[in-house]
Coordinates of C-alpha atoms in Angstrom, one line a residue:
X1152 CA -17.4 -4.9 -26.3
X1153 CA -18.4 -1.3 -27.9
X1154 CA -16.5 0.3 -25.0
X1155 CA -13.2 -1.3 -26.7
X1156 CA -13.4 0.6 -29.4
X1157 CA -14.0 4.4 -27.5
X1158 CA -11.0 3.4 -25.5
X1159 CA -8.8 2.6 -29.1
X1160 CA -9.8 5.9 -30.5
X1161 CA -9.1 8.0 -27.4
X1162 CA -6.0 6.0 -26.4
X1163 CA -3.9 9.0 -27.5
X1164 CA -5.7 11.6 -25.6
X1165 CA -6.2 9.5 -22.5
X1166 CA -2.8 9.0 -22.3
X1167 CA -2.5 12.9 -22.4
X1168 CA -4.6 13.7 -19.9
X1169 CA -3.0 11.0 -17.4
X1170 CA 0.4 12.6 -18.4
X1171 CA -0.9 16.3 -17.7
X1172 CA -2.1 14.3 -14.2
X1173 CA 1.5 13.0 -13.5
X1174 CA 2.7 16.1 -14.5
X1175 CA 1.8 17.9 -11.1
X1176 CA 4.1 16.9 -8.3
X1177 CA 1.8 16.0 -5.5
X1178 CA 3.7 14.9 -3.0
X1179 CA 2.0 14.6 0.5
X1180 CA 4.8 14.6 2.6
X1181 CA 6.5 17.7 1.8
X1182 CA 4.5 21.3 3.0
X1183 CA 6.4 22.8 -0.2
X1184 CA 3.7 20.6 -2.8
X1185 CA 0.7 21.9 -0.7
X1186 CA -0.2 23.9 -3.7
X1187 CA 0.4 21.4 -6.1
X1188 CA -1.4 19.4 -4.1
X1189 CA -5.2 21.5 -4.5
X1190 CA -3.8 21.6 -8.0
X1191 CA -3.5 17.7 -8.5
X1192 CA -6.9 17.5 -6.7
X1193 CA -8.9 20.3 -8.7
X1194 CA -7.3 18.4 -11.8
X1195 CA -9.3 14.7 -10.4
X1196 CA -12.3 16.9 -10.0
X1197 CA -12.2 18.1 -13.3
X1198 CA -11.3 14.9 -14.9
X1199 CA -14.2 13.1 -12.7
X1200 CA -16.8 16.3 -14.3
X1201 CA -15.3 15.6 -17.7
X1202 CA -16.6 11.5 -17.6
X1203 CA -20.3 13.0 -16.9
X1204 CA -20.2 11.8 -13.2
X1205 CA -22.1 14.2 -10.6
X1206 CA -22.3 16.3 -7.6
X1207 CA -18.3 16.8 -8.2
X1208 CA -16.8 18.4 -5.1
X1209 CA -13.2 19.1 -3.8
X1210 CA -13.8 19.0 -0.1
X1211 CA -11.0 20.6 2.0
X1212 CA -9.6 19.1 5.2
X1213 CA -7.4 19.7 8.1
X1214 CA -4.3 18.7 5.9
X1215 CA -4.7 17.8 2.3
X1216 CA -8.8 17.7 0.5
X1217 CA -10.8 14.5 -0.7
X1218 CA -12.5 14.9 -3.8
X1219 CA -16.1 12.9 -4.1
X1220 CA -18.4 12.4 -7.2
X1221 CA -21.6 9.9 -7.7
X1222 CA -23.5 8.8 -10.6
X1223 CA -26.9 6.9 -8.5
X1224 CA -29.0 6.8 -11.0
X1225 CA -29.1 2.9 -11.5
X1226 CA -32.3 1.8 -9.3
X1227 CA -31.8 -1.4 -7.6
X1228 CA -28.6 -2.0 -8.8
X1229 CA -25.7 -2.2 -6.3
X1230 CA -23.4 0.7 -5.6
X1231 CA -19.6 0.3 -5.9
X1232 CA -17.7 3.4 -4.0
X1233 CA -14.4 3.6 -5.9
X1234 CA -11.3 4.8 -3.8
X1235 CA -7.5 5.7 -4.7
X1236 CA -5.1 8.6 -4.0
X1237 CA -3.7 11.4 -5.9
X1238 CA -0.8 12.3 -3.5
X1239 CA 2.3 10.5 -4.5
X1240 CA 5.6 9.9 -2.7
X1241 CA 9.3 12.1 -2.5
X1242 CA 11.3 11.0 -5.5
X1243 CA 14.7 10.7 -3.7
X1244 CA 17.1 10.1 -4.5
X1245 CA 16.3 12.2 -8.1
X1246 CA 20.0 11.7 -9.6
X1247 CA 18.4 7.9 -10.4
X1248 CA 15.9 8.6 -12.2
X1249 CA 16.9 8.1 -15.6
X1250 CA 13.7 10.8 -16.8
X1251 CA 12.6 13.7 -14.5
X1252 CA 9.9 12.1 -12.1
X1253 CA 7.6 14.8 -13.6
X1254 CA 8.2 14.6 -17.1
X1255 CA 5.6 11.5 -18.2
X1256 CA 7.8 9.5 -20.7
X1257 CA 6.9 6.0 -22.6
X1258 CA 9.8 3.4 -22.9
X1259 CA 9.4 0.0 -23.9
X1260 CA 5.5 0.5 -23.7
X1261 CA 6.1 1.4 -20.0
X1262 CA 4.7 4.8 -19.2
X1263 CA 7.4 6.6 -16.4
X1264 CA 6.6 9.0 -14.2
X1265 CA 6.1 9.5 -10.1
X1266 CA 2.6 8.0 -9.3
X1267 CA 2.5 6.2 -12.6
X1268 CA 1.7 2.8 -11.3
X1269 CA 1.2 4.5 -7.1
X1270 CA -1.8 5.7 -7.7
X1271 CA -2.6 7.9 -10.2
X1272 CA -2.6 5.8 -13.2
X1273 CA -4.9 3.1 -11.6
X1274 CA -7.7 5.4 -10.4
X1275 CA -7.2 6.9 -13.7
X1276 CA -8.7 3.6 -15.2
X1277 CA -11.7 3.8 -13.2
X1278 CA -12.5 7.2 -14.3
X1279 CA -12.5 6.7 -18.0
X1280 CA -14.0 3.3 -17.4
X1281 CA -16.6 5.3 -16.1
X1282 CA -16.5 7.5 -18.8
X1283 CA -16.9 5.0 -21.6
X1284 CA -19.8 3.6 -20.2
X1285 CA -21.5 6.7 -20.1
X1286 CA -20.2 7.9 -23.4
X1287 CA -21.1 4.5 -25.1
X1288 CA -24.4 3.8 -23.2
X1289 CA -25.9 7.0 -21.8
X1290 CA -26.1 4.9 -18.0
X1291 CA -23.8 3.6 -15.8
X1292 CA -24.6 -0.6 -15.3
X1293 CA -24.6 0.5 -11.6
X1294 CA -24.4 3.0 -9.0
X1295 CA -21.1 5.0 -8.9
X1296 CA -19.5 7.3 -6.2
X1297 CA -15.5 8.2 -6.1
X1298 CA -13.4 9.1 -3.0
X1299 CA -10.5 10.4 -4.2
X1300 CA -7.8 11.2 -1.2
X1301 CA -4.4 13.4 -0.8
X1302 CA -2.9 12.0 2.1
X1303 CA -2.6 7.7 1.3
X1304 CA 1.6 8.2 1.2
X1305 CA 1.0 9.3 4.8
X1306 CA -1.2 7.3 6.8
X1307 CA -4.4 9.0 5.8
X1308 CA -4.9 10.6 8.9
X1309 CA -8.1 13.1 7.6
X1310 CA -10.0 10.6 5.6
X1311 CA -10.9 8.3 8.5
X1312 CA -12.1 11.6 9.9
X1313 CA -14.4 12.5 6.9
X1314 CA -15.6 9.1 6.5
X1315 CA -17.0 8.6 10.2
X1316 CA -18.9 12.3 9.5
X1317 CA -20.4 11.0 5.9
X1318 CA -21.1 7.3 6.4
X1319 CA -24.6 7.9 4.8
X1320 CA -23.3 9.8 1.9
X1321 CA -20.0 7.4 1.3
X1322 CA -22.8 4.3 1.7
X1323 CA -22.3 1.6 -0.7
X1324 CA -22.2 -2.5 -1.4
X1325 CA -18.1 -2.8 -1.6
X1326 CA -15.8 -0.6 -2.2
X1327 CA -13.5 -1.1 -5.6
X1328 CA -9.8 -0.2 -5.0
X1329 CA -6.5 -0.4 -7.3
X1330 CA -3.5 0.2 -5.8
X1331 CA -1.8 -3.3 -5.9
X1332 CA -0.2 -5.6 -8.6
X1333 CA -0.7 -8.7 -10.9
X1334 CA 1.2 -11.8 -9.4
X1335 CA 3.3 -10.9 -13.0
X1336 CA 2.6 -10.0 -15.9
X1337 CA -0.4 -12.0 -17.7
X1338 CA -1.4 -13.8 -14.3
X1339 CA -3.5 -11.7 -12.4
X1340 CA -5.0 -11.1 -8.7
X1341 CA -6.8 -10.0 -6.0
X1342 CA -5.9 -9.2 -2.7
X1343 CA -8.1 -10.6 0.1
X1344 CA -5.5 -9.6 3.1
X1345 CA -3.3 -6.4 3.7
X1346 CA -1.0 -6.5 7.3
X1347 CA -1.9 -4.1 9.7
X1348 CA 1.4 -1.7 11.0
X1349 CA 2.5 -0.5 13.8
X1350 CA 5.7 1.2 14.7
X1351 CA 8.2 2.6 17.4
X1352 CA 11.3 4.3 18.2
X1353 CA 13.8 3.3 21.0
X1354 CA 15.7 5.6 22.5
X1355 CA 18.4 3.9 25.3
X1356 CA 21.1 5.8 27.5
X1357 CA 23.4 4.9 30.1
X1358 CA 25.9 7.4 31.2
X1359 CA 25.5 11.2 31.2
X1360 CA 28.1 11.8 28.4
X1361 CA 30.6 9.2 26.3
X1362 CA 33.2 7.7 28.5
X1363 CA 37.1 6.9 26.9
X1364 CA 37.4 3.2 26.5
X1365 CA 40.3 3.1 28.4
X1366 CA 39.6 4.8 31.6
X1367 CA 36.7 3.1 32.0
X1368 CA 36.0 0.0 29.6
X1369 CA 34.6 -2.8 30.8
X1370 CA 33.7 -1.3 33.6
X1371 CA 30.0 1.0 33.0
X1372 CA 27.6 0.1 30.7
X1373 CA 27.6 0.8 26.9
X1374 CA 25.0 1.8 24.9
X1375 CA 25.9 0.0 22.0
X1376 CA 26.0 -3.4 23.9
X1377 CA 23.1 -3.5 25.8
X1378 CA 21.3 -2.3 22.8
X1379 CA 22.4 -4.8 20.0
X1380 CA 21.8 -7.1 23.2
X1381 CA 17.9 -5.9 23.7
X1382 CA 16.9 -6.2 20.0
X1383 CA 18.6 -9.8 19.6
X1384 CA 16.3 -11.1 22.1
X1385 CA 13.2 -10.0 19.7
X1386 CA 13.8 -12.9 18.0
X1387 CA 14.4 -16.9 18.9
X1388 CA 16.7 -19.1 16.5
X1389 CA 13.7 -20.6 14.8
X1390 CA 12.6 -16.6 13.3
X1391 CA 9.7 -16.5 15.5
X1392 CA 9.3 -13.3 17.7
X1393 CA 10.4 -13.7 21.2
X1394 CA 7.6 -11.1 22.4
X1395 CA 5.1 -12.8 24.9
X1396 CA 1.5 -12.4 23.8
X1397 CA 3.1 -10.8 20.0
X1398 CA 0.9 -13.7 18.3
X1399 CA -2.4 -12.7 20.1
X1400 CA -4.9 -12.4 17.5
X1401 CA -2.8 -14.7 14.5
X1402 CA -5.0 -17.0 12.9
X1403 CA -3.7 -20.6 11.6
X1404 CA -3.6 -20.8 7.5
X1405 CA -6.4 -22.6 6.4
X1406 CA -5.9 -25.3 4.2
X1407 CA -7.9 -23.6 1.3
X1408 CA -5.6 -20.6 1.7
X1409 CA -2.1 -22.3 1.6
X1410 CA -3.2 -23.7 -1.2
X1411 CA -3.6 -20.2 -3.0
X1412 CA 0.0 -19.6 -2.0
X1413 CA 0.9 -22.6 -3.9
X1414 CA -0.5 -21.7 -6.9
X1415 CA 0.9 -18.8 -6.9
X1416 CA 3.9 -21.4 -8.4
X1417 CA 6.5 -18.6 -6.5
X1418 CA 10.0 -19.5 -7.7
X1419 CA 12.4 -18.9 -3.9
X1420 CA 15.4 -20.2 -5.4
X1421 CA 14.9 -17.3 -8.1
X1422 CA 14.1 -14.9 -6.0
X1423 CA 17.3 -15.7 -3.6
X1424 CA 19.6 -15.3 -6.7
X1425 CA 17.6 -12.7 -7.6
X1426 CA 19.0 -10.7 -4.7
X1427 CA 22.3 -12.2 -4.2
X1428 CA 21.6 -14.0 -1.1
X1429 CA 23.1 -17.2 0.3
X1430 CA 19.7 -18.7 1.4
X1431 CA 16.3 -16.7 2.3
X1432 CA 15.6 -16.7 5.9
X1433 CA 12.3 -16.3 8.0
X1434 CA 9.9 -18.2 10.2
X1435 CA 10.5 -21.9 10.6
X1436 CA 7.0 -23.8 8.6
X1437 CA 6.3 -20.9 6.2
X1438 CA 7.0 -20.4 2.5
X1439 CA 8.5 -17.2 1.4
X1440 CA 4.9 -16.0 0.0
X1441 CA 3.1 -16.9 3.1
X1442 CA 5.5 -15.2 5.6
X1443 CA 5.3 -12.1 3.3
X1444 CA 1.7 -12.3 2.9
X1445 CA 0.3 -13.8 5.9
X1446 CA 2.3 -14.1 9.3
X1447 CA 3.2 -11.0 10.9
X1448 CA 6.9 -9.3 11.3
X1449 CA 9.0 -7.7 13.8
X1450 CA 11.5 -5.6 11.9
X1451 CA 14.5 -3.2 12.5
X1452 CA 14.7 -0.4 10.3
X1453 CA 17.3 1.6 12.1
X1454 CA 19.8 1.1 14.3
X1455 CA 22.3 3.7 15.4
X1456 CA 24.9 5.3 18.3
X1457 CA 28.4 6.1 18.6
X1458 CA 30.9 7.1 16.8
X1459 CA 30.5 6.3 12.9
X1460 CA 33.1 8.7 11.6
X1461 CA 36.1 8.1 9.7
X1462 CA 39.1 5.9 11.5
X1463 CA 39.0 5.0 15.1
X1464 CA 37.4 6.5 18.4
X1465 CA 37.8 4.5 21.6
X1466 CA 34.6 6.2 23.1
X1467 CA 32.0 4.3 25.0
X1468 CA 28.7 5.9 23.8
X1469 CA 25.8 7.0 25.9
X1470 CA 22.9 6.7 23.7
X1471 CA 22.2 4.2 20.8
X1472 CA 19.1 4.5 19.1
X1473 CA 16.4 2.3 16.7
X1474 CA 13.2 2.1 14.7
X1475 CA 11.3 -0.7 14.6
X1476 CA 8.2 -1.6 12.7
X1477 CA 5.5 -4.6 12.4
X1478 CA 3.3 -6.0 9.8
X1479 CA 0.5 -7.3 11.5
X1480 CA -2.3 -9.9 10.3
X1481 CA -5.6 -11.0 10.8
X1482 CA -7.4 -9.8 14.4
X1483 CA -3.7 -8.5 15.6
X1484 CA -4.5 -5.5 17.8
X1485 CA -1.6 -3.1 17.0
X1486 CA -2.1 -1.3 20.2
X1487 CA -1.4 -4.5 22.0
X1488 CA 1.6 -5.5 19.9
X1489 CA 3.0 -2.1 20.7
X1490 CA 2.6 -2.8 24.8
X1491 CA 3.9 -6.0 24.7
X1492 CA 7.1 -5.3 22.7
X1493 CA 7.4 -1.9 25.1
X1494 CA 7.0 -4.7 28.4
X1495 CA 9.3 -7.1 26.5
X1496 CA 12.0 -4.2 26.3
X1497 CA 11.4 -2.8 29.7
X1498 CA 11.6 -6.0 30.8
X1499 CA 14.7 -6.8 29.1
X1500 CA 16.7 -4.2 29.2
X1501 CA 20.8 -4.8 30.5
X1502 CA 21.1 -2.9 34.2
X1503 CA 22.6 0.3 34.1
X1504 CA 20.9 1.4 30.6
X1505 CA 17.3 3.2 30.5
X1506 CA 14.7 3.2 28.1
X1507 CA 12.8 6.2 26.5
X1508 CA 10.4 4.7 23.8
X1509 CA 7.7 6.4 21.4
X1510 CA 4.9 4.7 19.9
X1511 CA 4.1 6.3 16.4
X1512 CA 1.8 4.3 14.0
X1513 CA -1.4 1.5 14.6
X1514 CA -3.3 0.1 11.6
X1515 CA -5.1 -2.9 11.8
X1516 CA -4.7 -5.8 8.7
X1517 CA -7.6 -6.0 6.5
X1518 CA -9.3 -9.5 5.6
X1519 CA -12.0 -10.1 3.3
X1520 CA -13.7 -13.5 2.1
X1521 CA -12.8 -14.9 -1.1
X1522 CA -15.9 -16.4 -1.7
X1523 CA -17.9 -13.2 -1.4
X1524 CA -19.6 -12.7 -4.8
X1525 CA -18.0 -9.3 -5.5
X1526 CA -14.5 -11.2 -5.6
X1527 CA -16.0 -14.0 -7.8
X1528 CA -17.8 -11.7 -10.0
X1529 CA -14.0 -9.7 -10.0
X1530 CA -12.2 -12.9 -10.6
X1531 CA -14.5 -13.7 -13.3
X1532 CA -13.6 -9.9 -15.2
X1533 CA -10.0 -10.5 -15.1
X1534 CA -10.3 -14.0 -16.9
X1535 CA -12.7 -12.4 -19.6
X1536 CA -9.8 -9.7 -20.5
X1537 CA -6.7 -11.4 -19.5
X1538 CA -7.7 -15.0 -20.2
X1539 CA -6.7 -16.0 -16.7
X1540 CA -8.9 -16.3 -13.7
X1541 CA -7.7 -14.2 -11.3
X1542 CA -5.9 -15.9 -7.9
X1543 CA -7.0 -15.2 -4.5
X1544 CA -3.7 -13.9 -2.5
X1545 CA -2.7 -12.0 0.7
X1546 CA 0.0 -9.0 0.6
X1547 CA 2.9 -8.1 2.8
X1548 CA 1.7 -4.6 2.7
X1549 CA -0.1 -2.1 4.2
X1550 CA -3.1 0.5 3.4
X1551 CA -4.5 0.9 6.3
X1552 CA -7.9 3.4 4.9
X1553 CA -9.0 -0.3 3.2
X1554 CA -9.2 -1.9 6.7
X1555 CA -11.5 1.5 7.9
X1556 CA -13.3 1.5 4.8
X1557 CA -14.3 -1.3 5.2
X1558 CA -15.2 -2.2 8.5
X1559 CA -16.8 1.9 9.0
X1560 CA -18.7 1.2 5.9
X1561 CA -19.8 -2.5 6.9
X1562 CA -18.9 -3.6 3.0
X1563 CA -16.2 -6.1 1.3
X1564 CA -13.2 -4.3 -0.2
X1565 CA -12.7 -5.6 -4.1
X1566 CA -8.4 -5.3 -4.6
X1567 CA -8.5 -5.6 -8.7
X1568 CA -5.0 -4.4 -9.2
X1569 CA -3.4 -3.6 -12.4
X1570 CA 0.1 -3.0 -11.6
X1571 CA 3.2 -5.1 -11.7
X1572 CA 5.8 -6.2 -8.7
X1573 CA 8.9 -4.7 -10.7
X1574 CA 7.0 -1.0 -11.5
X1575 CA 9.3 0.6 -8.9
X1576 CA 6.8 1.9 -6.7
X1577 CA 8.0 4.1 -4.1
X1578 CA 11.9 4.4 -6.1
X1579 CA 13.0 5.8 -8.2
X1580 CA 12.0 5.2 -11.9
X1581 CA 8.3 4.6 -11.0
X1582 CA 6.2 3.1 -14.0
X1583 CA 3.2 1.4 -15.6
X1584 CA 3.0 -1.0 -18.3
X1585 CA 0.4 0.5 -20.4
X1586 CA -0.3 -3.3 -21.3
X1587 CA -2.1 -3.6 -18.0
X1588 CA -3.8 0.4 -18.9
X1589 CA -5.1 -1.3 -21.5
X1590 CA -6.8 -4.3 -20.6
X1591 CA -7.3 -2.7 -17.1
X1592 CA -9.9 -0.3 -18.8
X1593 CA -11.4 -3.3 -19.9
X1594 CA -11.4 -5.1 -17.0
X1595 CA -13.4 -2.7 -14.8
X1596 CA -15.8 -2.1 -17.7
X1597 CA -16.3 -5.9 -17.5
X1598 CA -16.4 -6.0 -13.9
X1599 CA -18.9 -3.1 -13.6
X1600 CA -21.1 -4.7 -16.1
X1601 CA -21.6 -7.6 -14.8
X1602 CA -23.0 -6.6 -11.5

């Protein structure tokens, strides 16, 4: 493959250019990056002008802008629309970063740096994939357009916006995406399932102000109680979620597809000394990879009230407090699951206590078909350059713009991802194994080619 060599000869400068990339701090969720930001996104454009794509624009929105490119000059030939994200997320807590998050550094052929392996470094690959191919051949194999967003570390909430006004223009036979993982290192995949999310917050009181335990203990209701009470009935003793109509929507495993888990060959007992637990725990009937992967979840992330303070205070309190979120699969409607766990809690709820609760986010799961040709011809690309054929698999997590993508777009998402579970996305100490850089380059080249 000639475009081996241009990426051996460049190696040094591409890695210089992705370092100036993960240089800029563009983190979504803070208004203090805005600048950096239209600086991160100018920088894509740039990049995307420098590879000889076309019709380069940085298009501003109500929050952060989308940067789009095409090369359509491949007749006939299908059109692959290549997404990812430039925004990246808050490095807290930074006194664990053994590097500044923003000062690119190499150790143990790992290249460390905020938005190393989330996403910068992935949609990196695409663009000098894109860029060898042009620089080697003078054509793209196929059509190309890039839709570069700012705003993936929170919930996209512009580009679903942009896509519904500029369906013809974003028009295309699939939609190629990395942001996900190998299985581990040599053994890669491709994800034909996300979980859909949704998300609320609880608020319960009882009394107008905290009560001394004495005077009136036993006696009115405490917040604490009929809390902890409320959320233990989410659940039944076999892990299933107590919610009626919750599992609306959940489709059986097929056969074929716990059989992909199995190959995954996933190692529980490691994984539970691993993380210092007694035993794993979830839904009765389900390996670890397939409640992960493929049956939905009813999770508290929060839960709060009362005194917390150091010693003792014999207070009843008046208010406790939670978050609670769900993955969601297959035709899960989130705005259902979010009624019926608000009627389940209404419904629920000790006497004397009331119930103030806020519905925040809805994203549906994505599926695709594994036998779609895209996948196969995707499947076939990893085994040229790893000497592997990727597996088929379903993740925990969520992106919720794949799901819109692809159903606005009416296309199959391809999921070729070329990061690893342990690259401390999200924490701190973020990286990429340049390994995967390396043979992810060729990988897409491969893929792209043989369409």
């Amino acid at each position: 493959m000639k475009e081996q060599t241009y990426f051996q000869e460049n190696r040094e400068k591409h890695l210089a250019e992705l370092n100036e990339w993960l240089s800029i701090p563009s983190i979504s969720a803070l208004s203090a990056h805005k600048e950096d930001i239209n600086r991160a996104a100018q920088w894509a454009a740039d990049a995307l002008t420098r590879a000889g794509m076309e019709n380069v624009e940085v298009i501003p929105t109500a929050g952060h802008p989308i940067v789009y490119a095409d090369h359509l000059h491949a007749p006939g030939k299908p059109t692959a629309l290549i997404y990812g994200h430039y925004d990246v997320q808050p490095v807290d807590p930074l006194n664990l970063w053994e590097t500044p998050p923003f000062e690119p550094t190499v150790r143990d052929g790992k290249l460390f740096a905020r938005g190393a392996t989330d996403d910068k470094g992935q949609i990196f690959i695409h663009i000098k994939a894109v860029e060898a191919l042009l620089a080697e051949n003078k054509e793209l194999p196929v059509n190309v357009k890039f839709c570069i967003e700012g705003e993936e570390e929170i919930s996209s909430p512009n580009l679903p916006i942009y896509l519904n006004d500029n369906t013809d223009k974003l028009r295309a036979d699939m939609v190629l995406i990395s942001d996900t993982s190998l299985l581990e290192k040599g053994k890669p995949a491709i994800s034909t399932g996300l979980r859909g999310l949704c998300s609320l917050e609880v608020d319960l009181n009882t009394a107008n102000t905290d009560l001394h335990s004495g005077s009136f203990g036993g006696g009115v209701p405490n917040a604490l109680h009929a809390l902890v009470t409320l959320l233990a009935s989410l659940h039944d003793e076999q892990g299933r979620v107590s919610v009626d109509g919750f599992y609306d929507g959940v489709l059986p495993l097929s056969p074929e597809m716990r059989e992909e888990f199995v190959k995954q060959g996933f190692n529980e007992e490691q994984l539970r000394q691993d993380l210092g637990l007694e035993q794993l725990y979830g839904e009765e009937g389900y390996s670890f990879v397939e409640r992960v992967g493929a049956r939905p979840t009813l999770e508290l992330n929060g839960v709060w009230g009362g005194f917390q303070g150091e010693g003792t205070k014999t207070v009843i309190p008046k208010e406790a407090h939670a978050k609670i979120t769900c993955r969601l699969v297959a035709d899960q409607d989130p705005q259902h699951v979010l009624d019926r766990i608000e009627a389940h809690l209404r419904a629920h709820v000790q006497p004397g206590a009331t119930l103030d609760i806020k519905q925040i986010e809805k994203a549906f799961a994505f599926n695709t078909d594994p036998s779609n040709p895209f996948l196969q011809k995707a499947a076939d690309a990893y085994e040229q350059v790893y000497g592997v054929r990727a597996l088929f698999t379903k993740d925990g997590g969520s992106i919720p713009i794949v799901e819109k993508l692809s159903r606005v777009l009416g296309i199959p998402a391809v999921m070729m991802g070329f990061g690893l579970p342990d690259e401390n996305l999200h924490a701190p100490n973020e990286h990429f194994n340049l390994e995967n850089f390396d043979k992810g380059l060729l990988t897409i080249v491969q893929f792209l080619k043989s369409l």
